[in-house]
């Protein structure tokens, strides 16, 4: 949802990076600081520059002043001497050395007191007439002493005399500035001295400013080391050119450098300050960065947790809306304070109406009220229970409730509708315990039931009775009428069985047509027998389907706990043995388990072993029973019937050992031996006499019958046309299409096929039509009652007619009387077999019979009548 997302985005944008923000402002602050320091430095530099400049101006001013003072002093000194009548007389009119020098009017004192190194008088003809050099009277031309002409100065001095003034100038003398003051000699204010005609003499005082003097002058004005700038000296401060255009040299001095001093003091201070500020900034930056980082972190985690919160809220909402769950909250009194929207959708009840009502009013558990359950301390952390409620349609729904304690303020939790799940589980449970077809309990349920009952330890007075019930003649129903019909019969039978039982008893279906019944509360064996009678009678009632009546029956084996066994498996086994006995006793009956039955089972197993041995060592014998053409008594062939003379038990009938051979997997070797013996025996018989061999449906199913028959024919070299195979209809019942293929293959070998025991099963006439039979044998049960039973007679008549219609040879079995033979002859039955004609005979007996009945050498026909 957008309004959920926006605060998150907002925070994200705002606190994108406090560190960055911090850094940016600090950078600005640092720049500002740097600017301030730069400005201060500039200002300082400027001030120092100005200071230097002012210092220079001031120094210059003072030096100029000093120079002027020196010049002025020299000028006024020379004026005093020049405008003096005596001097005019003694130095102009004539040079009176005595006056001037000796009497010291213009002599050595000028050097000693005033420092003039040179005192000269130049006459009107510009000749040096008087010269005192450093207080010593010497005769030297001024120009020579100065090293340069001085005419200009002299002339200026004469001109200046008019104004009663002197002239001064500065010249370079021997590299040193020399202050030259000159004035024309005049009588001055002396009224006694007359001014002469002609040019005046000029008196010249020369003060050569040597190094010491210059320094002294400078010192008077606070100028350090005032001196003449040496030609190679690097100027370190201002300079002052002196004389005409600096001709007298350049003055130079050491500056006080106030600016530099200021700089030297202030710059380090500013540097220090900058350093301190820098340091402080760095510390501040570090601290703030850390703080900002922490802030960022907390922002990030805040953002993350906000995002997580939003996601979790969304998830919660999605889940709450998508699931079948609804969410509830109750206060400490167990009254609803909150119900989610789904509540209404799921239960159909109004949320608003439910708020404030007790949870127990809506939901029920199987064990007390929900509020009790909630208050159970051991149940505190999120636990769940199953409860039910009535929805708005009045239907019971089941819900799984989870609950969580809200710190004593009540409870909250979810409620998931599990009605379908519970129903499905119940259904699965039911299915896993019941047979899908009949709805009866299955083996699993039986086991559980039995275990429960046996745990209760049944006594002899109140035993537990187990009946193993197996349907007789059910298989053909299934095979012939189809599985749907079979299912219908099973359903019907199941219903009938259940009807015969009392409450508390159990009937389970444990196999195709096998049932187990558990009875308790039975007082006597008679009671059990009565029940078995009722059960069989009930099952024997015809099952009607599609205008057809199906008849089945049942055999029952009975075992009892604790008499026979105390354990379920044993009990089952014993009941099964009893069932076997019941079936062996001719079906549609019941047998109680007896100890010797077990012995019989063991015997049977022994017999199995003996039979295996018998086949191997050749204990079996083959008997032959002639088959006679009823019309003229000619022997057409003989049926091979196997015999087993057990070394201890004597002759065992094939009806007993053939099923054993079938079950023990011995039927193929047995049958091979029969086929082989039959063919090799019959090979010696007269041409045209066939041998008929019985095939078991079990071996027929194995699929290698064709190969085996083929092998025997090849090995014995017997004419296939003389071999007849007798099949019962069960061959076709087991696997109709597969049987058809095998039969066709057998026919291709050239052998004949006959349907044995016709009429006993459900022999559909359709089989006769669609399977390649050459003949059929009417079961001896029909022949038996032929004389007395009109029905049987008409049945045989019908079968003969049918056989004729289908071009099948019809044989009647079990002819025991002449009457039966007559009757069969009357209905034109093709062939006959039976004790009346001949019992099955061993090989010698059969050979003897043939010899006795043989008609003649040329005509090898064996005739019985
Ligand atoms: P089946 O194929 O119906 O054989 C005929 C049975 O009827 C034979 O019993 C025979 O002795 C008996 N019988 C013949 N005439 C009469 C009579 O007039 N009255 C009476 N009551 N019985 C008569 P047997 O030899 O005991 O054979 C029983 C069954 O054993 C046979 O019934 C056949 O199904 C099976 N059997 C016998 N020999 C073989 C064999 O080699 N292989 C196979 N697979 N089954 C065999
Ligand atoms: Ca037979
Ligand atoms: Ca038969």
PDB file of N, CA, C and O and ligand atoms in Angstrom, residues 639 641 694 726 728 755-758 777-780 813-814 833, ligand 3:
ATOM      1  N   UNK A 639      -9.526 -93.130 -21.688  1.00  0.00           N
ATOM      2  CA  UNK A 639      -9.093 -91.976 -20.906  1.00  0.00           C
ATOM      3  C   UNK A 639      -7.986 -92.421 -19.964  1.00  0.00           C
ATOM      4  O   UNK A 639      -8.102 -93.437 -19.272  1.00  0.00           O
ATOM      5  N   UNK A 641      -6.051 -92.157 -16.674  1.00  0.00           N
ATOM      6  CA  UNK A 641      -6.340 -91.675 -15.316  1.00  0.00           C
ATOM      7  C   UNK A 641      -5.152 -92.029 -14.421  1.00  0.00           C
ATOM      8  O   UNK A 641      -4.740 -93.179 -14.362  1.00  0.00           O
ATOM      9  N   UNK A 694      -6.353 -85.860 -19.232  1.00  0.00           N
ATOM     10  CA  UNK A 694      -6.915 -84.712 -18.500  1.00  0.00           C
ATOM     11  C   UNK A 694      -5.845 -83.641 -18.278  1.00  0.00           C
ATOM     12  O   UNK A 694      -4.726 -83.929 -17.849  1.00  0.00           O
ATOM     13  N   UNK A 726      -8.617 -83.341 -22.353  1.00  0.00           N
ATOM     14  CA  UNK A 726      -9.860 -83.007 -21.654  1.00  0.00           C
ATOM     15  C   UNK A 726      -9.633 -81.783 -20.782  1.00  0.00           C
ATOM     16  O   UNK A 726      -8.731 -81.746 -19.949  1.00  0.00           O
ATOM     17  N   UNK A 728     -11.554 -78.769 -18.337  1.00  0.00           N
ATOM     18  CA  UNK A 728     -12.790 -78.371 -17.646  1.00  0.00           C
ATOM     19  C   UNK A 728     -13.055 -76.919 -17.994  1.00  0.00           C
ATOM     20  O   UNK A 728     -12.158 -76.195 -18.427  1.00  0.00           O
ATOM     21  N   UNK A 755     -14.481 -80.891 -23.803  1.00  0.00           N
ATOM     22  CA  UNK A 755     -14.841 -80.235 -22.550  1.00  0.00           C
ATOM     23  C   UNK A 755     -15.346 -81.294 -21.572  1.00  0.00           C
ATOM     24  O   UNK A 755     -16.307 -81.989 -21.849  1.00  0.00           O
ATOM     25  N   UNK A 756     -14.627 -81.338 -20.437  1.00  0.00           N
ATOM     26  CA  UNK A 756     -14.911 -82.347 -19.422  1.00  0.00           C
ATOM     27  C   UNK A 756     -15.955 -81.818 -18.431  1.00  0.00           C
ATOM     28  O   UNK A 756     -16.143 -80.609 -18.305  1.00  0.00           O
ATOM     29  N   UNK A 757     -16.611 -82.712 -17.760  1.00  0.00           N
ATOM     30  CA  UNK A 757     -17.546 -82.368 -16.665  1.00  0.00           C
ATOM     31  C   UNK A 757     -18.593 -81.345 -17.090  1.00  0.00           C
ATOM     32  O   UNK A 757     -18.965 -80.450 -16.329  1.00  0.00           O
ATOM     33  N   UNK A 758     -19.054 -81.476 -18.320  1.00  0.00           N
ATOM     34  CA  UNK A 758     -20.015 -80.497 -18.811  1.00  0.00           C
ATOM     35  C   UNK A 758     -21.295 -80.540 -17.995  1.00  0.00           C
ATOM     36  O   UNK A 758     -21.840 -81.596 -17.716  1.00  0.00           O
ATOM     37  N   UNK A 777     -18.026 -83.874 -22.584  1.00  0.00           N
ATOM     38  CA  UNK A 777     -18.334 -85.033 -21.753  1.00  0.00           C
ATOM     39  C   UNK A 777     -19.352 -84.618 -20.711  1.00  0.00           C
ATOM     40  O   UNK A 777     -19.088 -83.741 -19.884  1.00  0.00           O
ATOM     41  N   UNK A 778     -20.513 -85.266 -20.790  1.00  0.00           N
ATOM     42  CA  UNK A 778     -21.574 -84.942 -19.834  1.00  0.00           C
ATOM     43  C   UNK A 778     -21.176 -85.517 -18.474  1.00  0.00           C
ATOM     44  O   UNK A 778     -20.794 -86.684 -18.364  1.00  0.00           O
ATOM     45  N   UNK A 779     -21.216 -84.643 -17.448  1.00  0.00           N
ATOM     46  CA  UNK A 779     -20.779 -85.053 -16.113  1.00  0.00           C
ATOM     47  C   UNK A 779     -21.592 -86.244 -15.608  1.00  0.00           C
ATOM     48  O   UNK A 779     -22.789 -86.359 -15.885  1.00  0.00           O
ATOM     49  N   UNK A 780     -20.906 -87.104 -14.863  1.00  0.00           N
ATOM     50  CA  UNK A 780     -21.567 -88.349 -14.456  1.00  0.00           C
ATOM     51  C   UNK A 780     -22.728 -88.127 -13.489  1.00  0.00           C
ATOM     52  O   UNK A 780     -23.576 -88.986 -13.306  1.00  0.00           O
ATOM     53  N   UNK A 813     -20.365 -89.828 -19.226  1.00  0.00           N
ATOM     54  CA  UNK A 813     -19.436 -90.405 -18.252  1.00  0.00           C
ATOM     55  C   UNK A 813     -20.208 -91.175 -17.182  1.00  0.00           C
ATOM     56  O   UNK A 813     -21.376 -90.872 -16.929  1.00  0.00           O
ATOM     57  N   UNK A 814     -19.527 -92.042 -16.520  1.00  0.00           N
ATOM     58  CA  UNK A 814     -20.065 -92.706 -15.326  1.00  0.00           C
ATOM     59  C   UNK A 814     -21.278 -93.611 -15.593  1.00  0.00           C
ATOM     60  O   UNK A 814     -22.207 -93.678 -14.791  1.00  0.00           O
ATOM     61  N   UNK A 833     -18.758 -94.002 -21.262  1.00  0.00           N
ATOM     62  CA  UNK A 833     -17.625 -94.416 -20.446  1.00  0.00           C
ATOM     63  C   UNK A 833     -18.187 -94.723 -19.074  1.00  0.00           C
ATOM     64  O   UNK A 833     -19.083 -94.019 -18.601  1.00  0.00           O
TER      65      UNK A 833
HETATM   66 CA1  LIG B   3     -15.282 -86.088 -15.971  1.00  0.00          CA
END
